[in-house]
Structures are given as structure tokens and as C-alpha cells.
mmCIF file of C-alpha atoms in Angstrom:
data_model
loop_
_atom_site.group_PDB
_atom_site.id
_atom_site.type_symbol
_atom_site.label_atom_id
_atom_site.label_comp_id
_atom_site.label_asym_id
_atom_site.label_seq_id
_atom_site.Cartn_x
_atom_site.Cartn_y
_atom_site.Cartn_z
ATOM 1 C CA MET H 1 76.786 112.462 120.877
ATOM 2 C CA THR H 2 77.817 108.843 121.326
ATOM 3 C CA VAL H 3 80.262 107.306 118.835
ATOM 4 C CA LEU H 4 80.819 103.561 118.482
ATOM 5 C CA ILE H 5 84.360 102.614 117.513
ATOM 6 C CA THR H 6 84.881 99.134 116.094
ATOM 7 C CA GLY H 7 88.264 97.448 115.951
ATOM 8 C CA ALA H 8 89.109 99.197 119.205
ATOM 9 C CA ARG H 9 92.449 97.389 119.569
ATOM 10 C CA GLY H 10 93.781 98.798 116.290
ATOM 11 C CA ALA H 11 96.257 101.663 116.076
ATOM 12 C CA ILE H 12 93.943 103.881 114.035
ATOM 13 C CA ALA H 13 90.950 103.239 116.277
ATOM 14 C CA ARG H 14 92.994 104.053 119.384
ATOM 15 C CA ASN H 15 93.991 107.381 117.867
ATOM 16 C CA VAL H 16 90.387 108.153 116.927
ATOM 17 C CA ILE H 17 89.282 107.324 120.470
ATOM 18 C CA ALA H 18 91.910 109.648 121.963
ATOM 19 C CA GLN H 19 90.783 112.559 119.799
ATOM 20 C CA LEU H 20 87.112 111.990 120.571
ATOM 21 C CA LEU H 21 87.800 111.877 124.305
ATOM 22 C CA ASP H 22 89.789 115.117 124.078
ATOM 23 C CA ALA H 23 86.775 116.664 122.356
ATOM 24 C CA GLY H 24 84.459 115.557 125.173
ATOM 25 C CA THR H 25 82.609 112.978 123.066
ATOM 26 C CA THR H 26 81.049 109.881 124.596
ATOM 27 C CA VAL H 27 82.881 106.859 123.207
ATOM 28 C CA ARG H 28 81.786 103.246 123.068
ATOM 29 C CA ALA H 29 84.561 100.865 122.000
ATOM 30 C CA ALA H 30 83.691 97.551 120.396
ATOM 31 C CA SER H 31 85.651 94.330 120.195
ATOM 32 C CA ARG H 32 84.915 90.627 120.270
ATOM 33 C CA VAL H 33 86.379 90.323 123.780
ATOM 34 C CA PRO H 34 85.922 93.718 125.490
ATOM 35 C CA GLY H 35 87.698 92.669 128.679
ATOM 36 C CA ALA H 36 90.850 91.926 126.720
ATOM 37 C CA THR H 37 91.069 95.436 125.287
ATOM 38 C CA ASP H 38 93.026 98.084 127.214
ATOM 39 C CA LEU H 39 90.907 101.228 126.942
ATOM 40 C CA PRO H 40 91.320 104.771 128.274
ATOM 41 C CA LYS H 41 89.311 105.812 131.293
ATOM 42 C CA GLY H 42 85.786 106.847 130.401
ATOM 43 C CA VAL H 43 85.410 104.585 127.372
ATOM 44 C CA ASP H 44 82.512 102.136 127.503
ATOM 45 C CA PRO H 45 83.578 98.656 126.267
ATOM 46 C CA VAL H 46 80.968 96.651 124.382
ATOM 47 C CA ARG H 47 81.001 93.313 122.605
ATOM 48 C CA VAL H 48 80.602 93.314 118.838
ATOM 49 C CA ASP H 49 81.094 90.196 116.769
ATOM 50 C CA PHE H 50 80.032 90.689 113.161
ATOM 51 C CA THR H 51 79.510 86.953 112.821
ATOM 52 C CA ALA H 52 77.084 87.095 115.792
ATOM 53 C CA PRO H 53 74.349 89.568 114.722
ATOM 54 C CA GLU H 54 72.722 89.480 118.163
ATOM 55 C CA THR H 55 75.670 91.528 119.520
ATOM 56 C CA LEU H 56 74.981 94.481 117.219
ATOM 57 C CA ALA H 57 71.721 95.981 118.507
ATOM 58 C CA PRO H 58 72.886 96.358 122.143
ATOM 59 C CA ALA H 59 76.156 97.937 121.010
ATOM 60 C CA LEU H 60 74.381 100.408 118.704
ATOM 61 C CA GLU H 61 71.653 101.490 121.117
ATOM 62 C CA GLY H 62 71.816 105.288 121.480
ATOM 63 C CA VAL H 63 74.732 105.571 119.042
ATOM 64 C CA GLU H 64 74.670 108.448 116.546
ATOM 65 C CA LYS H 65 77.894 107.786 114.640
ATOM 66 C CA VAL H 66 80.118 104.787 113.968
ATOM 67 C CA PHE H 67 83.770 104.424 113.042
ATOM 68 C CA LEU H 68 83.744 101.102 111.234
ATOM 69 C CA TYR H 69 86.568 98.751 110.356
ATOM 70 C CA ALA H 70 85.793 96.831 107.167
ATOM 71 C CA ALA H 71 84.143 93.574 108.255
ATOM 72 C CA HIS H 72 82.633 92.238 105.050
ATOM 73 C CA GLU H 73 81.443 88.961 106.537
ATOM 74 C CA GLY H 74 78.841 90.741 108.694
ATOM 75 C CA ILE H 75 78.113 93.953 106.827
ATOM 76 C CA ASP H 76 74.483 93.143 105.960
ATOM 77 C CA ALA H 77 73.633 92.464 109.605
ATOM 78 C CA PHE H 78 75.451 95.639 110.638
ATOM 79 C CA VAL H 79 73.541 97.764 108.113
ATOM 80 C CA THR H 80 70.211 96.405 109.314
ATOM 81 C CA ALA H 81 71.088 96.985 112.969
ATOM 82 C CA ALA H 82 72.397 100.498 112.256
ATOM 83 C CA GLN H 83 69.226 101.399 110.350
ATOM 84 C CA GLU H 84 67.056 100.137 113.189
ATOM 85 C CA ALA H 85 69.158 102.036 115.759
ATOM 86 C CA GLY H 86 68.860 105.302 113.828
ATOM 87 C CA VAL H 87 72.599 105.732 113.247
ATOM 88 C CA LYS H 88 73.167 109.075 111.526
ATOM 89 C CA HIS H 89 76.632 108.600 110.001
ATOM 90 C CA VAL H 90 79.123 105.779 109.395
ATOM 91 C CA VAL H 91 82.790 106.544 108.764
ATOM 92 C CA LEU H 92 84.386 103.485 107.184
ATOM 93 C CA LEU H 93 88.084 102.666 107.277
ATOM 94 C CA SER H 94 88.453 101.303 103.765
ATOM 95 C CA SER H 95 91.491 101.036 101.473
ATOM 96 C CA ALA H 96 92.962 102.869 98.506
ATOM 97 C CA ALA H 97 93.006 99.458 96.827
ATOM 98 C CA SER H 98 89.249 99.868 96.359
ATOM 99 C CA ALA H 99 89.959 102.471 93.693
ATOM 100 C CA GLY H 100 92.727 100.573 91.945
ATOM 101 C CA PRO H 101 92.976 97.537 89.667
ATOM 102 C CA ASP H 102 90.968 94.468 90.592
ATOM 103 C CA ASN H 103 92.599 92.737 93.578
ATOM 104 C CA ASP H 104 91.626 90.804 96.690
ATOM 105 C CA ILE H 105 92.127 93.712 99.091
ATOM 106 C CA GLY H 106 90.038 96.066 96.972
ATOM 107 C CA ARG H 107 87.260 93.510 96.565
ATOM 108 C CA MET H 108 87.113 92.913 100.316
ATOM 109 C CA HIS H 109 86.681 96.601 101.058
ATOM 110 C CA LEU H 110 84.226 97.207 98.224
ATOM 111 C CA ALA H 111 82.114 94.427 99.724
ATOM 112 C CA VAL H 112 81.637 96.740 102.704
ATOM 113 C CA GLU H 113 81.424 100.051 100.855
ATOM 114 C CA ARG H 114 78.651 99.015 98.486
ATOM 115 C CA PRO H 115 76.095 97.902 101.109
ATOM 116 C CA LEU H 116 76.755 101.112 103.041
ATOM 117 C CA GLU H 117 76.192 103.181 99.899
ATOM 118 C CA ALA H 118 72.875 101.420 99.371
ATOM 119 C CA SER H 119 71.798 101.614 103.021
ATOM 120 C CA GLY H 120 70.474 105.165 103.114
ATOM 121 C CA ILE H 121 72.744 105.878 106.099
ATOM 122 C CA PRO H 122 75.084 108.832 105.472
ATOM 123 C CA TRP H 123 78.625 107.543 105.022
ATOM 124 C CA THR H 124 82.225 108.649 104.566
ATOM 125 C CA PHE H 125 84.874 106.333 103.165
ATOM 126 C CA VAL H 126 88.457 106.844 104.365
ATOM 127 C CA ARG H 127 90.779 105.054 101.925
ATOM 128 C CA PRO H 128 94.419 105.129 103.087
ATOM 129 C CA ALA H 129 97.191 103.767 100.915
ATOM 130 C CA MET H 130 100.164 101.948 102.494
ATOM 131 C CA PHE H 131 100.147 101.992 106.303
ATOM 132 C CA ALA H 132 103.417 103.013 107.947
ATOM 133 C CA THR H 133 102.540 100.499 110.672
ATOM 134 C CA ASN H 134 103.323 97.717 108.189
ATOM 135 C CA SER H 135 106.933 98.325 109.238
ATOM 136 C CA LEU H 136 106.114 96.754 112.600
ATOM 137 C CA TRP H 137 106.286 93.410 110.789
ATOM 138 C CA TRP H 138 110.055 93.904 110.958
ATOM 139 C CA ALA H 139 110.234 94.647 114.678
ATOM 140 C CA GLU H 140 111.014 91.146 115.925
ATOM 141 C CA SER H 141 113.818 90.475 113.460
ATOM 142 C CA ILE H 142 115.302 93.914 114.132
ATOM 143 C CA ARG H 143 115.267 93.407 117.897
ATOM 144 C CA ASN H 144 116.540 89.816 117.810
ATOM 145 C CA GLU H 145 118.806 89.730 114.758
ATOM 146 C CA GLY H 146 119.427 93.281 113.568
ATOM 147 C CA VAL H 147 118.139 92.336 110.126
ATOM 148 C CA VAL H 148 115.149 93.018 107.871
ATOM 149 C CA ARG H 149 114.247 90.575 105.113
ATOM 150 C CA LEU H 150 112.092 92.033 102.383
ATOM 151 C CA PRO H 151 111.367 91.790 98.680
ATOM 152 C CA TYR H 152 112.508 94.540 96.333
ATOM 153 C CA PRO H 153 114.377 96.565 99.011
ATOM 154 C CA ASP H 154 115.037 99.464 96.646
ATOM 155 C CA ALA H 155 111.398 99.774 95.587
ATOM 156 C CA PRO H 156 109.806 103.134 96.460
ATOM 157 C CA VAL H 157 106.922 103.252 98.934
ATOM 158 C CA ASN H 158 104.866 106.095 100.384
ATOM 159 C CA PRO H 159 103.677 105.119 103.887
ATOM 160 C CA VAL H 160 100.889 106.912 105.748
ATOM 161 C CA HIS H 161 101.129 107.619 109.482
ATOM 162 C CA GLU H 162 98.197 106.142 111.404
ATOM 163 C CA ARG H 163 97.656 109.447 113.208
ATOM 164 C CA ASP H 164 97.002 111.162 109.872
ATOM 165 C CA ILE H 165 94.410 108.532 108.980
ATOM 166 C CA ALA H 166 92.804 108.903 112.400
ATOM 167 C CA GLU H 167 92.652 112.683 112.079
ATOM 168 C CA VAL H 168 90.771 112.387 108.795
ATOM 169 C CA ALA H 169 88.317 109.978 110.427
ATOM 170 C CA PHE H 170 87.931 112.294 113.422
ATOM 171 C CA ALA H 171 87.160 115.227 111.140
ATOM 172 C CA ALA H 172 84.534 113.184 109.317
ATOM 173 C CA LEU H 173 82.926 112.138 112.615
ATOM 174 C CA THR H 174 82.839 115.577 114.204
ATOM 175 C CA GLU H 175 82.484 118.106 111.378
ATOM 176 C CA ASP H 176 79.729 118.827 108.897
ATOM 177 C CA GLY H 177 80.091 118.306 105.174
ATOM 178 C CA HIS H 178 81.860 114.954 105.011
ATOM 179 C CA GLU H 179 78.829 112.795 104.260
ATOM 180 C CA GLY H 180 78.953 111.043 100.902
ATOM 181 C CA ARG H 181 82.657 111.778 100.483
ATOM 182 C CA THR H 182 85.490 109.371 99.722
ATOM 183 C CA TYR H 183 88.922 110.412 100.969
ATOM 184 C CA VAL H 184 91.929 108.660 99.478
ATOM 185 C CA ILE H 185 94.933 109.339 101.704
ATOM 186 C CA ASP H 186 98.512 108.927 100.567
ATOM 187 C CA GLY H 187 101.805 109.618 102.289
ATOM 188 C CA PRO H 188 103.812 112.831 101.851
ATOM 189 C CA GLY H 189 106.582 111.392 99.655
ATOM 190 C CA HIS H 190 108.199 108.216 98.394
ATOM 191 C CA LEU H 191 111.295 106.591 99.835
ATOM 192 C CA ALA H 192 112.952 103.243 99.247
ATOM 193 C CA GLN H 193 112.225 100.384 101.602
ATOM 194 C CA ARG H 194 115.963 100.255 102.249
ATOM 195 C CA ARG H 195 115.806 103.888 103.408
ATOM 196 C CA GLN H 196 112.967 103.000 105.763
ATOM 197 C CA VAL H 197 115.250 100.492 107.449
ATOM 198 C CA GLU H 198 118.072 103.033 107.608
ATOM 199 C CA LEU H 199 115.798 105.523 109.358
ATOM 200 C CA ILE H 200 114.802 102.914 111.917
ATOM 201 C CA GLY H 201 118.468 102.121 112.509
ATOM 202 C CA GLU H 202 119.263 105.802 113.016
ATOM 203 C CA ALA H 203 116.432 106.126 115.523
ATOM 204 C CA VAL H 204 117.467 103.124 117.599
ATOM 205 C CA GLY H 205 121.197 103.742 117.287
ATOM 206 C CA ARG H 206 122.254 100.512 115.612
ATOM 207 C CA GLU H 207 123.041 99.277 112.128
ATOM 208 C CA ILE H 208 120.356 97.085 110.603
ATOM 209 C CA THR H 209 121.144 94.755 107.724
ATOM 210 C CA VAL H 210 118.797 94.388 104.772
ATOM 211 C CA GLU H 211 118.470 90.976 103.138
ATOM 212 C CA GLU H 212 116.508 90.662 99.910
ATOM 213 C CA LEU H 213 113.776 88.029 99.890
ATOM 214 C CA PRO H 214 113.028 86.174 96.660
ATOM 215 C CA ARG H 215 109.533 86.914 95.436
ATOM 216 C CA ALA H 216 108.493 83.270 95.747
ATOM 217 C CA VAL H 217 109.286 83.381 99.465
ATOM 218 C CA ALA H 218 107.646 86.770 100.040
ATOM 219 C CA ALA H 219 104.480 85.575 98.244
ATOM 220 C CA LYS H 220 103.870 83.139 101.079
ATOM 221 C CA PHE H 221 102.908 86.007 103.406
ATOM 222 C CA LEU H 222 102.442 89.156 101.281
ATOM 223 C CA PRO H 223 99.625 89.867 98.792
ATOM 224 C CA GLU H 224 100.510 89.491 95.126
ATOM 225 C CA SER H 225 99.097 92.969 94.463
ATOM 226 C CA LEU H 226 101.628 94.474 96.889
ATOM 227 C CA LEU H 227 104.470 92.509 95.334
ATOM 228 C CA ASP H 228 103.394 93.656 91.864
ATOM 229 C CA MET H 229 103.467 97.266 93.046
ATOM 230 C CA LEU H 230 106.947 96.882 94.518
ATOM 231 C CA ALA H 231 108.235 95.095 91.425
ATOM 232 C CA SER H 232 106.991 97.892 89.175
ATOM 233 C CA GLY H 233 108.961 100.548 91.061
ATOM 234 C CA SER H 234 105.980 102.844 90.637
ATOM 235 C CA THR H 235 105.897 106.238 92.336
ATOM 236 C CA GLU H 236 102.281 106.814 91.405
ATOM 237 C CA LEU H 237 100.293 108.741 93.989
ATOM 238 C CA TRP H 238 96.981 107.268 95.081
ATOM 239 C CA GLY H 239 95.691 110.654 96.113
ATOM 240 C CA PRO H 240 96.362 113.709 98.261
ATOM 241 C CA THR H 241 97.660 113.522 101.795
ATOM 242 C CA SER H 242 95.556 113.988 104.912
ATOM 243 C CA GLU H 243 96.230 117.725 104.656
ATOM 244 C CA ALA H 244 93.447 117.979 102.069
ATOM 245 C CA VAL H 245 90.957 117.174 104.849
ATOM 246 C CA THR H 246 92.638 118.328 108.053
ATOM 247 C CA GLY H 247 94.542 121.382 106.798
ATOM 248 C CA ARG H 248 97.686 120.133 108.572
ATOM 249 C CA PRO H 249 100.795 118.832 106.786
ATOM 250 C CA ALA H 250 101.045 115.064 106.647
ATOM 251 C CA ARG H 251 103.573 113.359 108.887
ATOM 252 C CA THR H 252 106.646 111.878 107.217
ATOM 253 C CA TYR H 253 107.939 108.352 107.615
ATOM 254 C CA ALA H 254 110.759 109.797 109.741
ATOM 255 C CA ASP H 255 108.066 111.229 112.037
ATOM 256 C CA TRP H 256 106.498 107.776 112.258
ATOM 257 C CA VAL H 257 109.834 106.183 113.143
ATOM 258 C CA ALA H 258 110.401 108.744 115.904
ATOM 259 C CA ASP H 259 106.982 107.892 117.341
ATOM 260 C CA HIS H 260 107.644 104.136 117.206
ATOM 261 C CA ALA H 261 111.366 103.801 117.906
ATOM 262 C CA ASP H 262 110.746 101.885 121.145
ATOM 263 C CA ASP H 263 108.939 99.169 119.174
ATOM 264 C CA PHE H 264 112.246 98.302 117.486
ATOM 265 C CA ARG H 265 114.578 98.463 120.482
#
């Protein structure tokens, strides 16, 4: 079996690739500039640009399954190329926002989900909630200033480790019975953003200051839907954790920090 992985430079894709290689699967990794992507030995780099439909057919030749990042601007061309190539299953990295109130993030991902649903190609939608990797936005200010600036620092969040998301995708790609399923994946428990920063400080052995950003400033670089969620202080769960699919307990945010401590040093 050959699996095409799009978005090969992303943290989730890299984890999916590692699991597929461990399982002895042939992996083809797609990006717009394959030579610029650092890939493990044995992975075949291919060019895929969803705004350049002519790149799709060569990349999909001989491919049985695809792990797809949501690229709504080229989804119709991808569906046509996948149908013509005889792709048997597409596992889409979508977003829990697709199931929530109307918002830009949800609309973007639904614009990919709906054509896949109508394509006749078996699909699985993986819809994670908040990525733990969002914390990497703070890495530069932590390293250089020992400070994190964020809106609503005491708001509760429930981040999901990228390895848990990748393990759900891997299961969908390699096991039977996942076709036509939508998996919403949440984290294992809420904690305040301020506590996230404390855990990073504990891991790197230094005190990190938290400065609260006014909403008007944060709105310049964060989606309004995210700011609304933080402002509400909601501890609503989007769905179960990855354990519902993998059978293994979800990783905590403290686990994520231990895995990424060097990024903040």
C-alpha cells in the first residue's frame, strides 16, 4: 500500500509518516517545494500544489490512501484527480470548528469536507479541537524575554497533543471500519492558559511572566471565534479524546510540554 501525505512539513503529518514507516508502509510525502522538506529515509518526496492541478495526477499515481490537509482552494481538482487515480480512502485533517457555531475556521474546513462526502471516495474526517502546538507561538518571547502575552490568561483551554491526532489518523489509514466516520478529538482536561505557561516554566527551569493582552490587540492576530471562546470561560468538551479511537489514554498538556521543552529554551 502506498499512502500520500500532504502537508508533509506539519507536525501531525510528520508523526503520521513516522508511524506508517514503522508499519512498513510505502510513504509519498507531498509539499509545494519537496526539496525544502526534511524527510525520513525511505520517504518519496513529490510536488503537490493545490493551486496547480497538473501536479496532482503524478503525485497520486499508484496511491491507495491519502492523508489530506484541508486545502479548500484546490479541493475540486484534488477530488477529480483522486477519482481518476482510483484512490480508495482519504483521511482528512479537519477541525472541531466544523461542528460548532458558524465561523471562518469551520467554513474553511467544511468547504473541503463537503466535496469529499460527495465524491464517492471513502473518507474519514479527523476533527481535533485546540492544538497544543499553538503554544509554540509563545516560544520566541519566552526564549528572548521570559514573558508570554495573551488574552484572557485565566481562561480554561483543553489542548490536544499532535501525536494523539496523528495516531487517530494512522488508525483510520491502516485499519478497517473507519470509512464514513467523523472523529472529533478533544484534550484530556481543561487548564488555564496561565497554568500552561507555568508548566513550560517548570520544564525549562525558569520563571515566565504572563502579561494580559487587551482583546483589541489580540484580535489583530487571533480569530474572533477563539477570542469569544476564551472570553466565555467555557469548559465545554467538543468530543471524546483520541482514546475512543486508539484505545490508549490521551496525552496531557504536561506530556506535550515535556516533549517540546527544548523549543522554549
